CSV table of C-alpha atoms in Angstrom, one decimal:
chain,number,residue,atom,x,y,z
C,862,MET,CA,-18.0,22.4,-16.5
C,863,ASN,CA,-19.2,19.6,-18.7
C,864,LEU,CA,-18.0,16.0,-18.6
C,865,LYS,CA,-15.8,16.1,-21.6
C,866,ARG,CA,-14.0,19.2,-20.3
C,867,ILE,CA,-13.4,17.6,-16.9
C,868,ILE,CA,-11.8,14.6,-18.5
C,869,GLU,CA,-9.7,16.7,-20.9
C,870,THR,CA,-8.5,19.2,-18.3
C,871,GLU,CA,-8.2,17.1,-15.1
C,872,LEU,CA,-7.6,13.5,-16.2
C,873,GLU,CA,-5.8,13.5,-19.5
C,874,PRO,CA,-2.7,15.5,-18.4
C,875,THR,CA,-2.0,13.0,-15.6
C,876,LEU,CA,-2.5,10.0,-17.8
C,877,PHE,CA,-0.5,11.5,-20.7
C,878,SER,CA,2.4,12.0,-18.3
C,879,LEU,CA,2.2,8.3,-17.3
C,880,GLY,CA,2.5,7.2,-21.0
C,881,TYR,CA,-1.2,6.8,-21.9
C,882,ARG,CA,-2.8,8.0,-25.1
C,883,ARG,CA,-6.4,8.3,-26.1
C,884,GLY,CA,-8.1,5.2,-27.4
C,885,ASN,CA,-11.7,4.9,-28.5
C,886,TRP,CA,-14.2,7.5,-27.4
C,887,GLY,CA,-18.0,7.2,-27.7
C,888,GLN,CA,-21.1,8.6,-26.0
C,889,GLY,CA,-20.2,8.4,-22.3
C,890,TRP,CA,-17.2,6.1,-23.0
C,891,TYR,CA,-13.6,7.2,-22.7
C,892,GLN,CA,-10.7,4.9,-23.2
C,893,TYR,CA,-7.0,5.4,-22.6
C,894,LYS,CA,-4.2,3.0,-23.6
C,895,ASN,CA,-0.6,2.5,-22.6
C,896,ASP,CA,0.9,0.1,-25.1
C,897,GLU,CA,4.2,-0.2,-23.3
C,898,ALA,CA,2.6,-1.1,-20.0
C,899,GLY,CA,-0.1,-3.2,-21.6
C,900,ILE,CA,-2.9,-1.5,-19.8
C,901,ASP,CA,-6.3,-0.1,-21.1
C,902,ILE,CA,-8.5,2.1,-18.9
C,903,GLU,CA,-12.1,2.7,-19.8
C,904,TYR,CA,-14.4,5.2,-18.1
C,905,HIS,CA,-18.1,4.5,-18.6
C,906,VAL,CA,-20.5,7.2,-17.6
C,907,ALA,CA,-24.3,6.4,-17.3
C,908,ARG,CA,-23.5,2.7,-16.9
C,909,VAL,CA,-22.7,0.3,-14.1
C,910,GLY,CA,-22.0,-3.3,-15.2
C,911,GLN,CA,-24.3,-4.0,-18.1
C,912,GLN,CA,-27.0,-1.7,-16.7
C,913,PHE,CA,-27.5,1.7,-18.2
C,914,THR,CA,-28.1,4.0,-15.2
C,915,ARG,CA,-26.9,7.2,-13.6
C,916,GLY,CA,-23.6,5.7,-12.6
C,917,ILE,CA,-19.9,5.6,-13.4
C,918,GLU,CA,-17.8,2.5,-13.9
C,919,VAL,CA,-14.0,2.3,-14.5
C,920,ASP,CA,-12.7,-0.8,-16.2
C,921,PHE,CA,-9.1,-1.9,-16.5
C,922,VAL,CA,-7.5,-4.5,-18.8
C,923,ALA,CA,-4.0,-5.6,-18.0
C,924,TYR,CA,-2.7,-7.3,-21.2
C,925,GLY,CA,0.7,-8.1,-19.7
C,926,LEU,CA,-1.1,-10.2,-17.0
C,927,GLY,CA,-3.0,-12.5,-19.4
C,928,ARG,CA,-5.6,-9.9,-20.3
C,929,LYS,CA,-6.8,-9.6,-16.8
C,930,TRP,CA,-10.0,-7.5,-16.5
C,931,PHE,CA,-11.4,-5.9,-13.4
C,932,SER,CA,-13.3,-2.8,-12.3
C,933,LEU,CA,-12.7,0.0,-9.8
C,934,SER,CA,-15.6,-1.4,-7.7
C,935,ASP,CA,-13.7,-4.6,-7.2
C,936,PHE,CA,-11.3,-2.9,-4.8
C,937,PRO,CA,-11.8,-2.8,-1.0
C,938,GLY,CA,-13.5,0.4,0.0
C,939,GLU,CA,-14.7,1.2,-3.5
C,940,SER,CA,-18.3,0.6,-4.5
C,941,PRO,CA,-20.3,1.2,-7.7
C,942,ILE,CA,-20.5,5.0,-8.2
C,943,TYR,CA,-24.0,6.5,-8.6
C,944,TYR,CA,-25.0,10.1,-9.0
C,945,ASP,CA,-28.2,12.2,-9.1
C,946,THR,CA,-27.1,15.7,-10.0
C,947,GLN,CA,-24.4,17.2,-12.2
C,948,ALA,CA,-22.5,18.3,-9.1
C,949,GLU,CA,-22.5,14.7,-7.8
C,950,LEU,CA,-21.3,13.5,-11.2
C,951,ASP,CA,-18.4,16.0,-11.2
C,952,HIS,CA,-17.4,15.1,-7.6
C,953,LYS,CA,-17.6,11.3,-8.1
C,954,LEU,CA,-15.9,11.4,-11.5
C,955,ARG,CA,-13.0,13.2,-9.8
C,956,HIS,CA,-12.9,10.5,-7.2
C,957,ALA,CA,-12.7,7.9,-9.9
C,958,PHE,CA,-9.8,9.7,-11.5
C,959,ASP,CA,-8.0,9.9,-8.2
C,960,ALA,CA,-8.6,6.2,-7.4
C,961,THR,CA,-7.3,5.3,-10.9
C,962,VAL,CA,-4.0,7.0,-10.4
C,963,ASN,CA,-3.4,6.4,-6.7
C,964,ILE,CA,-4.9,3.0,-6.1
C,965,VAL,CA,-5.4,0.9,-9.3
C,966,LEU,CA,-2.4,1.7,-11.4
C,967,PRO,CA,0.1,1.1,-8.4
C,968,TYR,CA,-1.8,-2.1,-7.8
C,969,ILE,CA,-1.3,-3.3,-11.4
C,970,GLN,CA,2.4,-2.5,-11.1
C,971,ASP,CA,2.5,-4.6,-7.8
C,972,MET,CA,0.8,-7.5,-9.6
C,973,LYS,CA,3.5,-7.5,-12.2
C,974,LYS,CA,6.3,-7.0,-9.7
C,975,TYR,CA,5.3,-9.8,-7.4
C,976,ALA,CA,4.0,-12.3,-10.0
C,977,VAL,CA,6.7,-14.9,-9.2
C,978,PRO,CA,6.6,-17.4,-12.0
C,979,ASP,CA,8.7,-20.0,-10.2
C,980,PRO,CA,7.6,-21.1,-6.7
C,981,CYS,CA,11.1,-22.6,-6.1
C,982,SER,CA,12.9,-19.2,-6.3
C,983,GLU,CA,15.3,-18.5,-3.4
C,984,ASP,CA,13.3,-15.6,-2.1
C,985,TYR,CA,10.1,-17.5,-2.1
C,986,GLN,CA,11.6,-20.5,-0.3
C,987,ALA,CA,13.0,-18.2,2.4
C,988,LEU,CA,9.6,-16.6,3.0
C,989,ALA,CA,7.9,-20.0,3.0
C,990,ASN,CA,10.1,-21.1,5.9
C,991,CYS,CA,9.0,-18.1,8.0
C,992,PRO,CA,5.2,-18.1,8.4
C,993,MET,CA,5.0,-15.0,10.6
C,994,GLN,CA,7.3,-12.9,8.4
C,995,ARG,CA,5.5,-14.2,5.4
C,996,ALA,CA,2.1,-13.2,6.7
C,997,GLU,CA,3.3,-9.8,7.8
C,998,ARG,CA,4.9,-9.1,4.5
C,999,PHE,CA,2.0,-10.1,2.3
C,1000,SER,CA,-0.9,-8.9,4.6
C,1001,SER,CA,0.7,-5.4,4.8
C,1002,GLN,CA,0.7,-5.0,1.0
C,1003,TYR,CA,-2.3,-4.2,-1.1
C,1004,HIS,CA,-3.6,-6.9,-3.4
C,1005,ILE,CA,-0.3,-8.9,-3.9
C,1006,PRO,CA,-0.8,-12.2,-5.6
C,1007,MET,CA,1.1,-15.2,-4.3
C,1008,ILE,CA,2.1,-18.6,-5.5
C,1009,PRO,CA,0.8,-21.6,-3.5
C,1010,GLU,CA,3.2,-23.5,-1.3
C,1011,ARG,CA,3.1,-27.1,-2.5
C,1012,THR,CA,3.9,-28.8,0.8
C,1013,THR,CA,1.1,-26.9,2.5
C,1014,LEU,CA,-1.3,-28.1,-0.2
C,1015,ILE,CA,-0.3,-31.7,0.3
C,1016,GLN,CA,-0.8,-31.3,4.0
C,1017,LEU,CA,-4.2,-29.7,3.4
C,1018,ASN,CA,-5.1,-32.5,1.0
C,1019,SER,CA,-4.3,-35.1,3.6
C,1020,ILE,CA,-6.7,-33.3,6.1
C,1021,LEU,CA,-9.4,-33.1,3.5
C,1022,LYS,CA,-9.3,-36.8,2.7
C,1023,SER,CA,-9.6,-37.6,6.4
C,1024,ILE,CA,-12.9,-35.6,6.6
C,1025,ARG,CA,-16.1,-37.5,6.0
C,1026,PRO,CA,-18.9,-35.2,7.3
C,1027,THR,CA,-22.4,-35.5,6.1
C,1028,ASN,CA,-23.4,-31.8,6.6
C,1029,LEU,CA,-22.0,-28.3,6.7
C,1030,SER,CA,-21.9,-28.2,10.5
C,1031,GLU,CA,-19.8,-31.3,10.7
C,1032,LEU,CA,-17.6,-29.9,8.1
C,1033,ARG,CA,-17.0,-26.7,10.1
C,1034,ASP,CA,-16.3,-28.7,13.2
C,1035,SER,CA,-13.7,-30.8,11.3
C,1036,PHE,CA,-11.9,-27.7,10.2
C,1037,ARG,CA,-12.0,-26.2,13.7
C,1038,ALA,CA,-10.4,-29.4,15.0
C,1039,ASN,CA,-7.5,-28.8,12.6
C,1040,TYR,CA,-7.4,-25.1,13.4
C,1041,GLU,CA,-3.7,-24.9,14.4
C,1042,THR,CA,-2.7,-26.9,11.3
C,1043,LEU,CA,-4.5,-24.6,9.0
C,1044,ILE,CA,-3.2,-21.3,10.5
C,1045,ASN,CA,0.0,-21.2,8.4
C,1046,MET,CA,-1.9,-22.0,5.3
C,1047,ALA,CA,-4.5,-19.4,5.9
C,1048,ALA,CA,-1.9,-16.8,6.8
C,1049,PHE,CA,-0.2,-17.4,3.5
C,1050,TYR,CA,-3.2,-17.5,1.2
C,1051,GLY,CA,-5.8,-15.4,2.9
C,1052,THR,CA,-8.9,-16.5,4.8
C,1053,LEU,CA,-10.1,-20.1,4.4
C,1054,PHE,CA,-13.6,-19.9,3.1
C,1055,VAL,CA,-16.3,-22.5,2.6
C,1056,LYS,CA,-18.7,-22.2,-0.3
C,1057,LYS,CA,-22.0,-23.9,-0.5
C,1058,ALA,CA,-22.1,-25.1,-4.1
C,1059,PRO,CA,-24.5,-27.9,-4.8
C,1060,ARG,CA,-24.9,-26.2,-8.2
C,1061,PHE,CA,-22.0,-23.9,-8.1
C,1062,CYS,CA,-24.1,-21.2,-6.5
C,1063,TRP,CA,-22.3,-18.3,-4.9
C,1064,GLY,CA,-22.1,-17.5,-1.2
C,1065,TRP,CA,-19.0,-17.1,1.0
C,1066,ALA,CA,-18.7,-17.8,4.7
C,1067,PRO,CA,-15.4,-17.6,6.7
C,1068,LEU,CA,-14.7,-20.7,8.7
C,1069,ILE,CA,-13.0,-18.7,11.3
C,1070,PRO,CA,-15.1,-15.9,13.0
C,1071,PRO,CA,-14.0,-12.3,12.5
C,1072,ASP,CA,-13.7,-11.8,16.2
C,1073,ASP,CA,-11.1,-14.4,16.6
C,1074,PRO,CA,-7.7,-12.9,17.7
C,1075,ILE,CA,-5.9,-14.5,14.7
C,1076,TYR,CA,-8.4,-13.1,12.2
C,1077,PRO,CA,-6.4,-9.9,11.3
C,1078,LEU,CA,-3.3,-12.1,10.6
C,1079,ILE,CA,-5.0,-14.5,8.3
C,1080,ALA,CA,-7.3,-12.2,6.5
C,1081,PRO,CA,-5.1,-9.7,4.5
C,1082,LYS,CA,-7.1,-7.4,2.3
C,1083,THR,CA,-6.5,-9.2,-0.9
C,1084,GLU,CA,-8.6,-10.9,-3.6
C,1085,ARG,CA,-7.3,-14.4,-3.0
C,1086,PHE,CA,-8.9,-17.3,-1.3
C,1087,VAL,CA,-8.5,-20.9,-0.5
C,1088,ILE,CA,-11.9,-22.2,-1.3
C,1089,LEU,CA,-13.8,-25.2,-0.1
C,1090,GLU,CA,-16.5,-26.1,-2.6
C,1091,ILE,CA,-19.4,-28.2,-1.2
C,1092,GLY,CA,-21.3,-29.9,-3.9
C,1093,ASP,CA,-20.5,-30.8,-7.5
C,1094,PRO,CA,-19.8,-27.7,-9.7
C,1095,ASP,CA,-19.8,-29.9,-12.8
C,1096,ILE,CA,-23.4,-30.3,-13.9
C,1097,THR,CA,-22.5,-32.9,-16.6
C,1098,PRO,CA,-25.4,-35.1,-17.5
C,1099,GLY,CA,-25.1,-38.5,-15.9
C,1100,ILE,CA,-22.9,-37.4,-13.0
C,1101,ARG,CA,-24.4,-38.0,-9.6
C,1102,ILE,CA,-25.0,-35.0,-7.5
C,1103,ASP,CA,-26.2,-36.8,-4.3
C,1104,ALA,CA,-22.7,-36.5,-2.8
C,1105,LEU,CA,-20.9,-34.1,-0.7
C,1106,SER,CA,-17.6,-33.2,-2.4
C,1107,PHE,CA,-14.8,-31.1,-1.0
C,1108,SER,CA,-12.7,-29.3,-3.5
C,1109,VAL,CA,-10.0,-26.9,-2.4
C,1110,ARG,CA,-8.8,-24.5,-5.1
C,1111,VAL,CA,-6.1,-22.0,-4.5
C,1112,TRP,CA,-6.8,-18.9,-6.5
C,1113,ASN,CA,-5.2,-15.5,-6.7
C,1114,TYR,CA,-6.3,-12.4,-8.4
C,1115,MET,CA,-4.1,-13.1,-11.5
C,1116,GLU,CA,-5.1,-16.8,-11.7
C,1117,ILE,CA,-1.5,-17.7,-12.4
C,1118,LYS,CA,-1.5,-20.9,-10.4
C,1119,ARG,CA,-4.4,-23.2,-9.5
C,1120,TYR,CA,-4.3,-26.4,-7.6
C,1121,GLN,CA,-7.3,-28.6,-6.8
C,1122,PHE,CA,-7.9,-31.6,-4.6
C,1123,THR,CA,-11.2,-33.3,-4.1
C,1124,SER,CA,-12.6,-35.7,-1.5
C,1125,VAL,CA,-16.1,-37.1,-1.8
C,1126,ALA,CA,-18.5,-38.7,0.7
C,1127,LEU,CA,-21.8,-40.0,-0.3
C,1128,MET,CA,-24.8,-38.5,1.5
């Protein structure tokens, strides 16, 4: 069974029943669009990322969420799909179809459902006053975006401004000293991470070790982080970079809300 027939006989009927129609098709590229839902799905065969290879990539564009773009491999448990034989291609393409319908599309609907535009809504405030209930509710759901809690951010900002470490070890010690204070914040946003960013380079390291008893509570499987950036991500000419800056940015997968505080100590 060739690739085109697999798509036409196994994928299309399901997508058509969900309100999708064919978009642009090309060599190894198959697009489906749902204008009412504002979602485009693209299957790329023989390509992963921008590399042409023996692989499969599924891209999604959610126009109703500010044209948010992501790939199937962004999801926990999903990795770039590679194949060596036609049989592997058939099997893994079917997996990509199944993941599209059963994982990604429900996730997009959850993103829309829980994208609370007003952090002062009655339901949100009720959850904000019950940390354990809040953590249980959000950590039990798959990729649910959340709006930052302003009072927690102010509290975190106060802690940051009191920290004047000169190296990463002192920074970690300072946060461990404020461990209890940060638990509620971490339970709400996800894991607190520190990023070494003298030049905005990547690299994530959890401040709280995975074997800590509280770790499952504060590390829900979501793509949202509270980030501590070390270094100056702004490489503007004339700006000193011989400083250790602390920038906390609250980010969720939809990038609806973003708050940032900074504290700087000269090295």
